[in-house]
């Protein structure tokens, strides 16, 4: 967690869908960007209304409005390439100008002129993400707002491997694996979880409690 972030404070949560190559670049260089080829100037000091009057394309670009005018410093982002998911703490908007633009073009990369700094917090394979997180993530959009009030703790709890209950539920949904795990084995597994509730390890007790509660809902 960013040391400057206040635990428990609410912030917005955004989601960015991109390619594997682009996500690698974002993670390495600690920023995110959106593709706005028609906008070749800094808009930090230009209001949304002014921008729309200057460029007809702006009025129909919800992605640009969110990126420049709705995201605030310390809001949160989930970025994915379809196989990985990373969470991050957002920074301010900035524009890549002058010599930096020429440098980007010289290495034949997309200019990505409009950027926001990101402090990346956690990353995980999408296949290991919790179901709640997977249901939140749209597939067709590039940049969207998922929530207007979340805490860093809530987001961090999603970017962890599935609790044991999720694995049990997936097993129940998979006919091949279900054949290999009979009712007696399931009962035995539940007893193991019950014993784990008495462990001196607080984390182990918590994970066991989550697994049992989730399994009980099914």
XYZ file of C-alpha atoms in Angstrom:
218
model
C 0.000 0.000 0.000
C 1.148 3.548 -0.752
C 2.314 5.021 2.563
C 0.613 8.313 1.705
C -2.784 6.681 1.315
C -5.206 6.897 4.204
C -6.596 3.495 5.180
C -10.382 3.327 5.112
C -10.883 6.508 3.059
C -13.288 6.269 0.122
C -12.280 6.819 -3.468
C -13.413 6.001 -6.981
C -12.535 2.747 -8.731
C -11.867 2.601 -12.481
C -11.157 -0.263 -14.863
C -8.882 -0.276 -17.912
C -8.834 -3.076 -20.469
C -5.751 -3.187 -22.687
C -3.347 -5.523 -24.490
C -0.588 -7.598 -22.902
C 2.159 -5.516 -24.552
C 0.602 -2.249 -23.418
C 0.021 -3.504 -19.880
C 3.688 -4.531 -19.680
C 4.647 -0.978 -20.640
C 2.267 0.538 -18.092
C 3.572 -1.657 -15.280
C 7.223 -1.023 -16.175
C 6.899 2.753 -16.526
C 4.255 3.343 -13.830
C 1.543 5.069 -15.832
C -1.618 4.455 -17.838
C -2.775 6.133 -21.015
C -5.671 6.183 -23.460
C -5.508 6.500 -27.231
C -6.701 9.944 -28.382
C -5.009 10.427 -31.787
C -7.004 13.550 -32.645
C -5.946 15.417 -29.496
C -2.318 16.524 -29.742
C -2.210 19.106 -26.957
C -2.173 19.416 -23.183
C -5.700 19.806 -21.789
C -4.876 20.053 -18.087
C -5.966 23.707 -17.924
C -8.842 23.398 -20.401
C -12.328 22.696 -19.052
C -14.457 19.909 -20.484
C -16.926 22.445 -21.895
C -14.120 24.318 -23.643
C -12.671 21.110 -25.017
C -16.035 20.058 -26.436
C -16.413 23.424 -28.143
C -12.929 23.076 -29.643
C -13.202 19.443 -30.789
C -16.406 17.745 -31.934
C -14.851 14.366 -31.085
C -14.596 15.306 -27.412
C -18.349 15.434 -26.816
C -18.710 11.744 -27.678
C -15.579 10.528 -25.879
C -16.697 9.356 -22.440
C -13.322 7.686 -22.026
C -11.483 10.998 -22.397
C -13.840 12.765 -19.980
C -13.246 10.103 -17.352
C -9.498 10.008 -17.883
C -8.831 13.746 -17.708
C -11.707 15.214 -15.724
C -13.223 12.524 -13.479
C -10.241 10.567 -12.134
C -8.699 12.177 -9.064
C -5.316 11.747 -7.432
C -5.398 8.607 -5.216
C -8.412 7.103 -6.976
C -7.940 3.412 -7.755
C -7.510 1.529 -11.025
C -7.819 -2.096 -12.078
C -5.924 -2.794 -15.302
C -6.158 -6.064 -17.217
C -4.994 -7.617 -20.460
C -7.532 -10.428 -20.179
C -5.076 -12.757 -18.429
C -3.692 -10.571 -15.620
C -5.221 -8.010 -13.283
C -3.288 -5.243 -11.507
C -4.536 -2.720 -8.974
C -3.019 0.731 -8.697
C -3.185 4.106 -6.975
C -3.797 6.849 -9.525
C -1.774 10.049 -9.851
C -2.288 13.313 -11.709
C -2.881 13.819 -15.431
C 0.124 14.910 -17.470
C 0.928 15.468 -21.143
C 4.009 14.160 -22.975
C 5.316 17.098 -24.968
C 8.147 18.319 -27.193
C 11.286 16.194 -27.308
C 9.582 13.370 -25.418
C 7.064 12.976 -28.257
C 9.858 12.682 -30.826
C 11.608 10.118 -28.657
C 8.464 7.982 -28.467
C 7.934 8.164 -32.218
C 11.571 7.202 -32.869
C 11.066 3.813 -31.221
C 7.849 3.232 -33.177
C 5.565 3.052 -30.140
C 2.100 4.619 -29.933
C 2.657 8.194 -28.722
C 0.423 7.857 -25.607
C 0.543 11.594 -25.096
C -2.128 11.742 -22.396
C -1.051 9.952 -19.224
C -1.650 9.484 -15.546
C 0.978 8.237 -13.151
C 0.201 5.029 -11.268
C 1.676 3.418 -8.180
C 0.986 -0.258 -8.816
C -0.116 -2.143 -5.698
C -0.881 -5.779 -6.520
C -1.114 -8.132 -9.486
C -2.582 -11.575 -10.073
C -3.423 -14.010 -12.856
C -7.045 -13.415 -13.814
C -7.766 -17.145 -13.451
C -6.933 -16.844 -9.745
C -9.046 -13.750 -9.115
C -12.141 -13.955 -6.960
C -15.526 -14.309 -8.662
C -16.700 -10.960 -7.286
C -13.861 -9.229 -9.097
C -14.432 -11.128 -12.343
C -18.112 -10.130 -12.366
C -17.140 -6.474 -11.981
C -14.807 -6.450 -14.980
C -16.395 -5.591 -18.365
C -14.895 -7.114 -21.495
C -15.815 -4.611 -24.208
C -14.880 -1.260 -22.686
C -11.468 0.367 -22.534
C -11.835 2.714 -19.543
C -14.904 2.698 -17.281
C -15.791 3.672 -13.739
C -16.727 0.657 -11.616
C -17.550 2.394 -8.336
C -17.709 5.894 -6.905
C -16.950 4.954 -3.308
C -14.602 2.122 -2.346
C -11.724 1.748 0.087
C -8.238 0.517 -0.691
C -8.862 -2.389 1.688
C -11.910 -3.487 -0.325
C -9.966 -3.437 -3.572
C -6.963 -5.207 -2.065
C -9.257 -7.978 -0.817
C -10.262 -8.665 -4.435
C -6.685 -8.893 -5.741
C -5.842 -12.073 -3.837
C -6.085 -15.716 -4.737
C -9.512 -17.283 -4.484
C -10.441 -18.456 -0.990
C -10.834 -22.183 -0.540
C -14.598 -21.913 -0.962
C -14.201 -20.629 -4.517
C -12.149 -23.704 -5.401
C -14.810 -25.961 -3.866
C -17.528 -24.243 -5.887
C -15.549 -24.548 -9.110
C -15.021 -28.225 -8.381
C -18.764 -28.685 -7.928
C -19.410 -26.980 -11.272
C -16.912 -29.146 -13.139
C -18.425 -32.567 -13.895
C -15.093 -34.297 -14.433
C -13.664 -33.171 -11.101
C -16.985 -33.798 -9.343
C -16.770 -37.442 -10.265
C -13.400 -37.673 -8.530
C -14.567 -36.027 -5.278
C -17.330 -37.917 -3.497
C -19.570 -36.708 -0.677
C -17.384 -38.306 2.001
C -14.356 -36.393 0.774
C -16.305 -33.143 0.845
C -17.407 -33.819 4.433
C -13.815 -34.558 5.385
C -12.670 -31.293 3.813
C -15.300 -29.395 5.783
C -14.075 -30.990 9.005
C -10.550 -29.859 8.163
C -11.827 -26.311 7.761
C -13.651 -26.517 11.076
C -10.431 -27.575 12.780
C -8.636 -24.684 11.086
C -11.028 -22.299 12.834
C -9.287 -23.244 16.099
C -5.808 -22.522 14.749
C -3.549 -20.052 16.528
C -2.772 -18.541 13.115
C -5.232 -15.642 12.643
C -4.870 -15.641 8.855
C -5.578 -19.370 8.686
C -8.684 -18.947 10.880
C -9.925 -16.126 8.667
C -9.474 -18.074 5.432
C -11.199 -21.112 6.933
C -14.136 -18.972 8.080
C -14.489 -17.412 4.626
C -14.377 -20.816 2.954
C -17.039 -22.300 5.251
C -19.365 -19.296 4.937
C -19.072 -19.268 1.158
C -19.660 -23.008 0.952
C -22.732 -22.691 3.210
C -24.340 -20.292 0.727
C -24.348 -22.911 -2.022
